[in-house]
CSV table of C-alpha atoms in Angstrom, one decimal:
chain,number,residue,atom,x,y,z
A,1,MET,CA,230.1,64.3,-93.4
A,2,ALA,CA,228.3,61.1,-94.4
A,3,ALA,CA,231.5,59.1,-93.7
A,4,ASP,CA,231.8,60.7,-90.3
A,5,LEU,CA,228.2,59.9,-89.5
A,6,SER,CA,228.7,56.3,-90.6
A,7,GLN,CA,231.8,56.1,-88.5
A,8,ASN,CA,229.9,57.4,-85.4
A,9,ILE,CA,227.1,55.0,-85.9
A,10,PHE,CA,229.6,52.1,-86.2
A,11,VAL,CA,231.5,53.2,-83.1
A,12,GLY,CA,228.2,53.6,-81.2
A,13,ARG,CA,227.0,50.1,-82.2
A,14,ARG,CA,230.4,48.6,-81.3
A,15,LEU,CA,230.3,50.2,-77.8
A,16,ASP,CA,226.7,49.1,-77.3
A,17,ALA,CA,227.6,45.6,-78.3
A,18,GLU,CA,230.5,45.6,-75.8
A,19,ASN,CA,228.3,46.9,-73.0
A,20,GLN,CA,225.6,44.3,-73.8
A,21,LYS,CA,228.3,41.7,-73.5
A,22,MET,CA,229.3,43.1,-70.1
A,23,LYS,CA,225.7,43.0,-68.9
A,24,LYS,CA,225.5,39.3,-69.8
A,25,GLY,CA,228.3,38.6,-67.5
A,26,GLY,CA,231.7,39.9,-68.7
A,27,THR,CA,235.0,39.3,-67.1
A,28,LEU,CA,235.3,40.9,-63.7
A,29,PHE,CA,239.1,40.5,-63.0
A,30,THR,CA,240.4,42.7,-65.8
A,31,LYS,CA,243.8,44.5,-65.5
A,32,ASP,CA,242.0,47.8,-65.0
A,33,PHE,CA,239.8,46.4,-62.2
A,34,ILE,CA,242.7,44.9,-60.4
A,35,LEU,CA,244.6,48.2,-60.8
A,36,LEU,CA,241.7,50.1,-59.2
A,37,ILE,CA,241.7,47.7,-56.3
A,38,CYS,CA,245.4,48.4,-55.8
A,39,VAL,CA,244.9,52.2,-55.9
A,40,SER,CA,242.1,51.9,-53.3
A,41,LEU,CA,244.4,49.8,-51.1
A,42,ILE,CA,247.2,52.5,-51.3
A,43,THR,CA,244.9,55.4,-50.5
A,44,ALA,CA,243.1,53.6,-47.7
A,45,PHE,CA,246.4,52.4,-46.2
A,46,GLY,CA,247.7,56.0,-46.2
A,47,TYR,CA,244.5,57.2,-44.4
A,48,SER,CA,244.6,54.4,-41.9
A,49,MET,CA,248.3,54.9,-41.1
A,50,MET,CA,247.8,58.4,-39.9
A,51,SER,CA,244.1,58.6,-38.8
A,52,SER,CA,244.8,57.4,-35.2
A,53,LEU,CA,247.9,59.6,-34.8
A,54,VAL,CA,246.5,63.1,-35.7
A,55,SER,CA,245.5,64.0,-32.2
A,56,SER,CA,248.9,63.0,-30.7
A,57,TYR,CA,250.7,64.9,-33.4
A,58,THR,CA,248.8,68.1,-32.7
A,59,LEU,CA,249.4,67.7,-29.0
A,60,GLN,CA,253.1,67.4,-29.7
A,61,MET,CA,252.8,70.7,-31.7
A,62,GLY,CA,251.5,72.4,-28.6
A,63,ALA,CA,247.8,72.2,-29.0
A,64,GLY,CA,245.4,71.6,-26.1
A,65,VAL,CA,243.2,68.5,-25.9
A,66,THR,CA,240.2,70.4,-27.3
A,67,LEU,CA,242.0,71.8,-30.3
A,68,ALA,CA,243.6,68.3,-30.9
A,69,GLY,CA,240.0,66.9,-31.0
A,70,VAL,CA,239.0,69.6,-33.5
A,71,ALA,CA,242.0,68.8,-35.7
A,72,SER,CA,241.0,65.1,-35.7
A,73,GLY,CA,237.3,65.6,-36.2
A,74,ILE,CA,237.2,68.4,-38.7
A,75,PHE,CA,238.6,66.1,-41.4
A,76,SER,CA,235.4,64.0,-41.3
A,77,LEU,CA,233.2,67.1,-41.3
A,78,ALA,CA,235.0,68.5,-44.4
A,79,ALA,CA,234.6,65.1,-46.2
A,80,LEU,CA,230.9,65.1,-45.4
A,81,ILE,CA,230.3,68.6,-46.7
A,82,SER,CA,232.2,67.8,-49.9
A,83,ARG,CA,230.2,64.6,-50.7
A,84,PRO,CA,227.2,66.2,-52.6
A,85,PHE,CA,229.5,68.4,-54.7
A,86,SER,CA,231.9,65.5,-55.3
A,87,GLY,CA,229.0,63.4,-56.7
A,88,TYR,CA,227.9,66.3,-59.0
A,89,ALA,CA,231.4,66.9,-60.2
A,90,THR,CA,232.1,63.2,-60.8
A,91,ASP,CA,229.0,62.9,-63.0
A,92,ILE,CA,229.7,66.0,-65.2
A,93,PHE,CA,233.5,65.7,-65.5
A,94,ASN,CA,235.8,62.8,-66.5
A,95,LYS,CA,235.9,60.2,-63.6
A,96,LYS,CA,239.5,59.3,-64.2
A,97,THR,CA,240.6,62.9,-64.1
A,98,MET,CA,238.6,63.4,-60.9
A,99,CYS,CA,240.3,60.4,-59.3
A,100,VAL,CA,243.8,61.6,-60.3
A,101,MET,CA,243.3,65.2,-59.1
A,102,SER,CA,241.7,64.2,-55.8
A,103,THR,CA,244.4,61.6,-55.1
A,104,ALA,CA,247.2,64.1,-56.0
A,105,LEU,CA,245.5,66.7,-53.7
A,106,ILE,CA,245.5,64.1,-50.8
A,107,SER,CA,249.3,63.6,-51.4
A,108,LEU,CA,249.9,67.4,-51.4
A,109,SER,CA,247.8,67.8,-48.2
A,110,VAL,CA,249.9,65.2,-46.4
A,111,LEU,CA,253.1,67.0,-47.5
A,112,GLY,CA,251.5,70.2,-46.1
A,113,TYR,CA,251.4,68.6,-42.7
A,114,LEU,CA,255.2,68.5,-42.8
A,115,LEU,CA,255.4,72.2,-43.6
A,116,ALA,CA,252.7,73.5,-41.2
A,117,PRO,CA,254.4,75.8,-38.7
A,118,ASN,CA,251.5,75.9,-36.2
A,119,VAL,CA,248.3,74.1,-35.3
A,120,GLY,CA,246.1,76.7,-37.0
A,121,LEU,CA,247.6,76.1,-40.4
A,122,PHE,CA,247.6,72.3,-39.7
A,123,ILE,CA,243.8,72.5,-39.2
A,124,VAL,CA,243.4,74.4,-42.5
A,125,ILE,CA,245.3,71.7,-44.3
A,126,ARG,CA,243.2,69.0,-42.5
A,127,VAL,CA,240.1,70.7,-44.1
A,128,ILE,CA,241.7,70.5,-47.5
A,129,HIS,CA,242.7,66.9,-46.9
A,130,GLY,CA,239.1,66.0,-45.8
A,131,ILE,CA,237.6,67.6,-48.9
A,132,ALA,CA,240.1,65.8,-51.2
A,133,PHE,CA,239.4,62.5,-49.4
A,134,GLY,CA,235.6,63.0,-49.8
A,135,ILE,CA,236.0,63.6,-53.5
A,136,SER,CA,238.4,60.7,-53.9
A,137,GLY,CA,236.1,58.1,-52.2
A,138,THR,CA,233.1,59.2,-54.4
A,139,ALA,CA,235.1,59.4,-57.6
A,140,ASN,CA,236.9,56.1,-57.1
A,141,LEU,CA,233.8,54.1,-56.5
A,142,ALA,CA,232.0,55.7,-59.4
A,143,LEU,CA,235.0,55.0,-61.6
A,144,VAL,CA,235.4,51.4,-60.6
A,145,SER,CA,231.7,50.8,-61.2
A,146,GLU,CA,232.4,51.3,-64.9
A,147,TYR,CA,234.7,48.3,-64.9
A,148,ILE,CA,232.3,46.0,-63.2
A,149,PRO,CA,229.8,44.1,-65.3
A,150,PRO,CA,226.3,45.1,-64.1
A,151,SER,CA,225.4,41.4,-63.5
A,152,LYS,CA,228.4,41.2,-61.1
A,153,THR,CA,228.0,44.6,-59.2
A,154,GLY,CA,227.8,43.0,-55.7
A,155,GLU,CA,230.7,40.7,-56.4
A,156,GLY,CA,232.8,43.5,-57.8
A,157,LEU,CA,232.1,45.9,-54.9
A,158,GLY,CA,232.9,43.1,-52.5
A,159,TYR,CA,236.3,42.5,-54.0
A,160,TYR,CA,236.9,46.2,-54.4
A,161,GLY,CA,236.5,46.8,-50.6
A,162,ILE,CA,239.0,44.1,-49.7
A,163,GLY,CA,241.8,46.7,-49.9
A,164,GLN,CA,240.0,48.9,-47.4
A,165,VAL,CA,239.6,46.1,-44.9
A,166,ILE,CA,243.3,45.2,-45.1
A,167,ALA,CA,244.1,48.9,-44.6
A,168,GLN,CA,241.9,49.1,-41.6
A,169,VAL,CA,243.5,46.1,-40.0
A,170,LEU,CA,247.2,46.8,-40.8
A,171,GLY,CA,247.3,50.5,-41.4
A,172,PRO,CA,247.2,51.8,-37.8
A,173,THR,CA,249.9,49.2,-36.6
A,174,VAL,CA,252.2,50.1,-39.5
A,175,GLY,CA,251.7,53.8,-38.9
A,176,ILE,CA,252.5,53.6,-35.2
A,177,TYR,CA,255.6,51.5,-35.9
A,178,ILE,CA,256.9,54.1,-38.4
A,179,ARG,CA,256.1,56.9,-36.0
A,180,ASP,CA,257.9,55.2,-33.1
A,181,THR,CA,260.9,54.1,-35.3
A,182,VAL,CA,261.6,57.2,-37.4
A,183,GLY,CA,259.1,59.9,-36.4
A,184,TYR,CA,256.0,61.7,-37.7
A,185,ARG,CA,257.7,63.5,-40.5
A,186,PHE,CA,259.0,60.4,-42.1
A,187,LEU,CA,255.6,58.8,-41.8
A,188,TYR,CA,253.9,61.7,-43.6
A,189,ALA,CA,256.6,61.6,-46.3
A,190,VAL,CA,255.9,57.9,-46.9
A,191,ILE,CA,252.1,58.4,-47.1
A,192,ALA,CA,252.5,61.4,-49.5
A,193,PHE,CA,254.9,59.3,-51.7
A,194,LEU,CA,252.6,56.3,-51.8
A,195,THR,CA,249.5,58.4,-52.6
A,196,MET,CA,251.2,60.3,-55.4
A,197,ALA,CA,252.4,57.0,-56.7
A,198,ALA,CA,248.7,55.9,-56.8
A,199,ALA,CA,247.8,59.0,-58.8
A,200,MET,CA,250.6,58.3,-61.3
A,201,ILE,CA,249.5,54.7,-61.7
A,202,LEU,CA,246.0,55.9,-62.6
A,203,ILE,CA,247.5,58.3,-65.2
A,204,VAL,CA,249.9,55.9,-66.8
A,205,CYS,CA,248.2,52.5,-66.5
A,206,LEU,CA,244.4,52.9,-66.4
A,207,LYS,CA,242.8,52.5,-69.8
A,208,GLU,CA,239.6,54.6,-69.9
A,209,ARG,CA,236.4,52.8,-70.9
A,210,LYS,CA,234.5,54.7,-73.5
A,211,GLN,CA,230.8,55.1,-72.9
A,212,SER,CA,228.1,54.9,-75.6
A,213,ASN,CA,225.5,57.6,-76.0
A,214,ARG,CA,223.0,55.3,-74.3
A,215,GLU,CA,225.1,55.3,-71.2
A,216,LYS,CA,225.5,59.1,-71.1
A,217,THR,CA,222.2,59.8,-69.3
A,218,GLY,CA,221.9,61.8,-66.1
A,219,ILE,CA,223.7,64.9,-64.9
A,220,THR,CA,225.6,67.1,-67.4
A,221,ALA,CA,227.3,70.5,-67.3
A,222,GLN,CA,224.0,72.0,-68.7
A,223,THR,CA,221.8,70.4,-66.0
A,224,PRO,CA,220.3,73.2,-63.8
A,225,PHE,CA,221.2,73.2,-60.1
A,226,SER,CA,218.6,71.4,-58.1
A,227,ILE,CA,218.5,68.9,-55.2
A,228,ASN,CA,218.6,66.1,-57.8
A,229,ALA,CA,222.0,67.3,-59.0
A,230,PHE,CA,223.5,66.6,-55.5
A,231,PHE,CA,221.4,63.8,-54.0
A,232,ALA,CA,220.0,60.7,-55.6
A,233,LYS,CA,216.5,60.5,-54.0
A,234,GLU,CA,216.2,56.9,-55.2
A,235,CYS,CA,219.1,56.0,-52.9
A,236,VAL,CA,218.3,57.9,-49.8
A,237,VAL,CA,216.6,55.1,-47.9
A,238,TYR,CA,219.3,52.7,-48.9
A,239,ALA,CA,222.0,55.2,-47.7
A,240,LEU,CA,220.3,55.8,-44.4
A,241,VAL,CA,220.0,52.0,-43.7
A,242,ALA,CA,223.7,51.6,-44.6
A,243,GLY,CA,224.4,54.5,-42.3
A,244,LEU,CA,222.9,52.4,-39.5
A,245,PHE,CA,225.7,49.9,-40.0
A,246,SER,CA,228.2,52.7,-39.9
A,247,ALA,CA,226.6,54.0,-36.7
A,248,GLY,CA,227.1,50.5,-35.2
A,249,ASN,CA,230.8,50.7,-36.1
A,250,GLY,CA,231.1,54.1,-34.3
A,251,ILE,CA,229.3,52.8,-31.2
A,252,VAL,CA,231.5,49.7,-31.0
A,253,ALA,CA,234.7,51.6,-31.6
A,254,SER,CA,233.8,54.2,-28.9
A,255,PHE,CA,232.2,52.1,-26.2
A,256,LEU,CA,233.2,48.5,-26.4
A,257,LEU,CA,236.5,49.1,-24.5
A,258,PRO,CA,234.8,51.0,-21.6
A,259,LEU,CA,232.2,48.2,-21.3
A,260,ALA,CA,234.9,45.5,-21.2
A,261,GLU,CA,236.9,47.4,-18.6
A,262,GLU,CA,233.7,47.9,-16.5
A,263,ARG,CA,232.9,44.2,-16.7
A,264,GLY,CA,236.5,42.9,-16.5
A,265,ILE,CA,236.5,41.2,-19.9
A,266,PRO,CA,240.1,40.5,-21.0
A,267,ASN,CA,241.8,40.8,-24.4
A,268,ILE,CA,239.0,42.9,-25.9
A,269,SER,CA,241.2,44.0,-28.8
A,270,LEU,CA,240.7,40.6,-30.3
A,271,PHE,CA,237.1,41.6,-31.0
A,272,PHE,CA,238.4,43.9,-33.8
A,273,SER,CA,240.8,41.3,-35.2
A,274,ILE,CA,238.1,38.6,-35.4
A,275,ASN,CA,235.6,41.1,-36.8
A,276,ALA,CA,238.1,42.1,-39.5
A,277,ILE,CA,239.0,38.5,-40.5
A,278,VAL,CA,235.3,37.6,-40.9
A,279,LEU,CA,234.6,40.8,-42.7
A,280,PHE,CA,237.5,40.0,-45.1
A,281,LEU,CA,236.1,36.6,-45.8
A,282,MET,CA,232.6,38.1,-46.3
A,283,ARG,CA,234.1,40.4,-49.0
A,284,LEU,CA,235.5,37.4,-50.8
A,285,THR,CA,232.3,35.4,-50.8
A,286,ILE,CA,229.1,37.5,-50.3
A,287,GLY,CA,229.2,39.4,-53.6
A,288,LYS,CA,228.1,36.5,-55.8
A,289,LEU,CA,225.2,35.8,-53.4
A,290,ILE,CA,224.1,39.4,-53.5
A,291,ASP,CA,224.0,39.4,-57.3
A,292,LYS,CA,221.7,36.4,-57.4
A,293,THR,CA,219.5,37.1,-54.3
A,294,ASP,CA,216.6,39.5,-53.7
A,295,LEU,CA,217.7,42.6,-51.8
A,296,LEU,CA,215.3,42.1,-49.0
A,297,LEU,CA,216.6,38.5,-48.4
A,298,ILE,CA,220.1,40.0,-47.8
A,299,VAL,CA,219.5,43.3,-46.0
A,300,VAL,CA,216.8,42.2,-43.5
A,301,PRO,CA,218.7,39.1,-42.2
A,302,SER,CA,221.9,41.3,-42.1
A,303,LEU,CA,220.1,43.8,-39.9
A,304,LEU,CA,218.7,41.1,-37.6
A,305,VAL,CA,222.2,39.4,-37.3
A,306,SER,CA,223.7,42.8,-36.5
A,307,ALA,CA,220.9,43.4,-33.9
A,308,PHE,CA,221.7,40.0,-32.3
A,309,SER,CA,225.4,40.9,-32.1
A,310,PHE,CA,224.6,44.2,-30.2
A,311,GLY,CA,222.3,42.3,-27.9
A,312,LEU,CA,225.1,39.8,-27.2
A,313,ILE,CA,227.5,42.7,-26.4
A,314,GLY,CA,225.0,44.2,-24.1
A,315,TYR,CA,224.6,40.9,-22.3
A,316,SER,CA,228.2,39.8,-22.4
A,317,SER,CA,230.2,39.1,-19.3
A,318,SER,CA,232.8,36.8,-20.7
A,319,PHE,CA,235.5,36.9,-23.4
A,320,TRP,CA,233.9,34.2,-25.6
A,321,ILE,CA,230.5,35.9,-25.8
A,322,VAL,CA,232.1,39.0,-27.0
A,323,MET,CA,234.1,37.0,-29.7
A,324,ILE,CA,230.9,35.4,-30.9
A,325,ALA,CA,229.3,38.9,-31.1
A,326,ALA,CA,232.3,39.9,-33.3
A,327,VAL,CA,231.6,37.2,-35.8
A,328,PHE,CA,227.9,38.1,-36.0
A,329,LYS,CA,228.6,41.8,-36.3
A,330,ALA,CA,230.9,41.1,-39.3
A,331,LEU,CA,228.4,38.9,-40.9
A,332,GLY,CA,225.6,41.5,-40.7
A,333,HIS,CA,227.8,44.4,-41.7
A,334,GLY,CA,229.4,42.6,-44.6
A,335,GLY,CA,226.2,41.4,-46.2
A,336,GLY,CA,224.2,44.6,-45.5
A,337,GLN,CA,226.5,47.3,-46.5
A,338,ILE,CA,227.7,45.7,-49.8
A,339,SER,CA,224.2,44.9,-50.9
A,340,LEU,CA,223.0,48.4,-50.1
A,341,GLN,CA,226.0,49.9,-51.9
A,342,SER,CA,225.2,47.7,-54.9
A,343,ALA,CA,221.5,48.7,-54.8
A,344,CYS,CA,222.4,52.4,-54.9
A,345,ILE,CA,224.5,52.0,-58.0
A,346,LYS,CA,221.9,49.8,-59.7
A,347,CYS,CA,218.9,52.1,-59.1
A,348,VAL,CA,220.3,55.0,-61.1
A,349,PRO,CA,221.4,55.4,-64.8
A,350,PRO,CA,225.2,55.2,-65.4
A,351,GLY,CA,225.3,59.0,-65.8
A,352,ARG,CA,224.2,59.5,-62.1
A,353,VAL,CA,226.5,56.9,-60.5
A,354,GLY,CA,228.6,59.7,-59.0
A,355,VAL,CA,225.7,61.3,-57.1
A,356,ALA,CA,224.4,57.9,-56.1
A,357,THR,CA,227.8,57.0,-54.6
A,358,ALA,CA,227.9,60.4,-52.8
A,359,THR,CA,224.5,59.8,-51.4
A,360,PHE,CA,225.5,56.4,-50.1
A,361,TYR,CA,228.7,57.9,-48.4
A,362,ILE,CA,226.7,60.8,-46.9
A,363,GLY,CA,224.5,58.2,-45.1
A,364,ALA,CA,227.6,56.4,-43.9
A,365,ASP,CA,229.3,59.6,-42.7
A,366,ILE,CA,226.1,60.7,-40.8
A,367,GLY,CA,225.8,57.3,-39.2
A,368,GLN,CA,229.5,57.1,-38.2
A,369,GLY,CA,229.4,60.6,-36.6
A,370,PHE,CA,226.0,60.6,-34.9
A,371,GLY,CA,226.2,56.9,-33.7
A,372,SER,CA,229.0,57.8,-31.3
A,373,ILE,CA,227.3,61.0,-30.1
A,374,LEU,CA,223.9,59.3,-29.4
A,375,GLY,CA,225.6,56.3,-27.9
A,376,GLY,CA,227.4,58.6,-25.5
A,377,LYS,CA,224.2,60.4,-24.5
A,378,ILE,CA,222.4,57.1,-23.8
A,379,SER,CA,225.3,55.7,-21.9
A,380,SER,CA,225.5,58.8,-19.7
A,381,VAL,CA,221.8,58.5,-18.8
A,382,PHE,CA,221.7,54.7,-18.4
A,383,ASN,CA,224.8,52.5,-18.8
A,384,TYR,CA,226.8,50.8,-21.6
A,385,GLY,CA,224.8,47.6,-21.6
A,386,THR,CA,221.5,49.4,-21.9
A,387,MET,CA,222.9,51.5,-24.8
A,388,PHE,CA,223.9,48.3,-26.7
A,389,TYR,CA,220.4,46.8,-26.0
A,390,LEU,CA,218.7,49.9,-27.3
A,391,THR,CA,220.9,49.9,-30.4
A,392,ALA,CA,219.8,46.3,-31.1
A,393,ILE,CA,216.1,47.3,-30.7
A,394,VAL,CA,216.5,50.2,-33.1
A,395,ILE,CA,218.1,47.9,-35.7
A,396,VAL,CA,215.2,45.5,-35.5
A,397,VAL,CA,212.7,48.3,-35.9
A,398,VAL,CA,214.6,49.6,-39.0
A,399,ALA,CA,214.5,46.0,-40.4
A,400,GLY,CA,210.7,46.1,-40.2
A,401,LEU,CA,210.4,49.6,-41.7
A,402,PHE,CA,212.8,48.7,-44.5
A,403,THR,CA,210.7,45.6,-45.4
A,404,ILE,CA,207.6,47.8,-45.6
A,405,TYR,CA,209.3,50.4,-47.7
A,406,GLU,CA,210.8,47.9,-50.1
A,407,ILE,CA,207.5,46.1,-50.6
A,408,HIS,CA,205.7,49.4,-51.2
A,409,ARG,CA,208.4,50.6,-53.6
A,410,ARG,CA,208.1,47.5,-55.7
A,411,LYS,CA,204.4,48.0,-56.0
A,412,THR,CA,204.7,51.7,-57.1
A,413,VAL,CA,207.9,51.8,-59.1
A,414,PRO,CA,207.9,50.2,-62.6
A,415,LYS,CA,210.1,47.2,-62.9
A,416,ASP,CA,212.2,48.6,-65.7
A,417,VAL,CA,213.4,51.6,-63.7
A,418,ARG,CA,214.0,50.0,-60.3
C-alpha cells in the first residue's frame, strides 16, 4: 500500500511538472494538436459540403418550401438545445470518448439521409445530426484545449480554427460539384465516410494527455444539477459579445446580396472570398498578439472595426467600398472572436472547460439565429442601408458597455481567479 502511495505521489508530481512546463510555454505544434486540426477540418468540411444543399434535397423529395425551411433550420435549433448538456457531459466524461462518439454519430446520421424514405424521417434524422454536431463542436474544442499550452491559448485556437475557415470557403463549392456530377446520394456517402474516418483517426492515433489531480477541478458525476453545471456564468458576457460577431455574419449572409442588387453593385460574391482570405490570414497571425495583449485592447478595437465595416456597407454604392468593408469585417471578426473564445477557456478551471466552451457556442448560436431575424424586421420597416447603420450603432454601444463591464470586473474579481 505504501508502495502504491509512493507511486501515486511520483506520478502526480511528474504530471504537475509536465503541466508547469506547458504553462511556461511548451510546444504548440505537437503531433496530437496537428491531428486535432485535421479532424476539425474533416468534420467542418463535411458540414459545409451539405449545409447549403439540404433545402434543395428536401424539395426534390417532395417537400414544400416551408417544410424544406424547417428541415434546414431545425438542425441549428437541435445543436443549440444540445449545447448546455454537451458541456456538462464533456466535463464529467472522457473528452476523447465524447469526441469519438459524437463524430461517429454524425457519420451515421448522414448515412441515415440516404435511407430516409420520406421528409418526416429525414427531419428526425436532421435533429439527431444537429444534436451530434452540437456535442462534437463542444467536445472537440474542450479536447484541443488540453493540448494547447495555457500561455499560447489564443495562438492555438487561432490555428485550430483554420480548418473551419478552409471548409467554409471550399466546402459548399465541392459539395455542389459532387452533387451536380454524381448526385446527392454519393455526396452523403462521401461525407459519411470522411467523418467516420475522422472518428477512427481519433481512436487509433490520438494519445490521451493524463491530468493531474490539481487539474481535475470543476464538474464531476457527483456534482448536483444546477445552473452552474450547464452554463459558465463567468463566460456569459464574453459569449454574448462573441454572439454579436456571429449576428453580424448572419446579417451579412442574409442581406448583403439584396442590398447589392438594389444598388446595382456587381460581383458581390467576391465580398465573401476577400473576407475569407483575410480571416484565414488573421487566424495565422492574431493568436500570438492575443496571448500577449490585454483583452480590452483586442476586443474593443475589433468591435469598432466591425462597426466601421457595417457602416461602410450601409453607405456603399460601389464595388470597391464593399470590398474594403469585407477586409475590415474580417479584421474585426478574427480578432474579436478568437480573443473572446480564449478568454472563456482561461476564466474557468480545467475541469469546467467543457461547460465554458458550450456557453461560448450558445452565444454564437443565438447571435447567428437572431441576427438574421432582427435584421429582416428592421429592413422591412426601413431599408437595408438603415439596417446596416443600426447594426454599426449597436456594436459601438456594446463596445462601450463591454469596456465598463471589464473594468468593473477587474476591480471586483481577485486577480488569481480571473
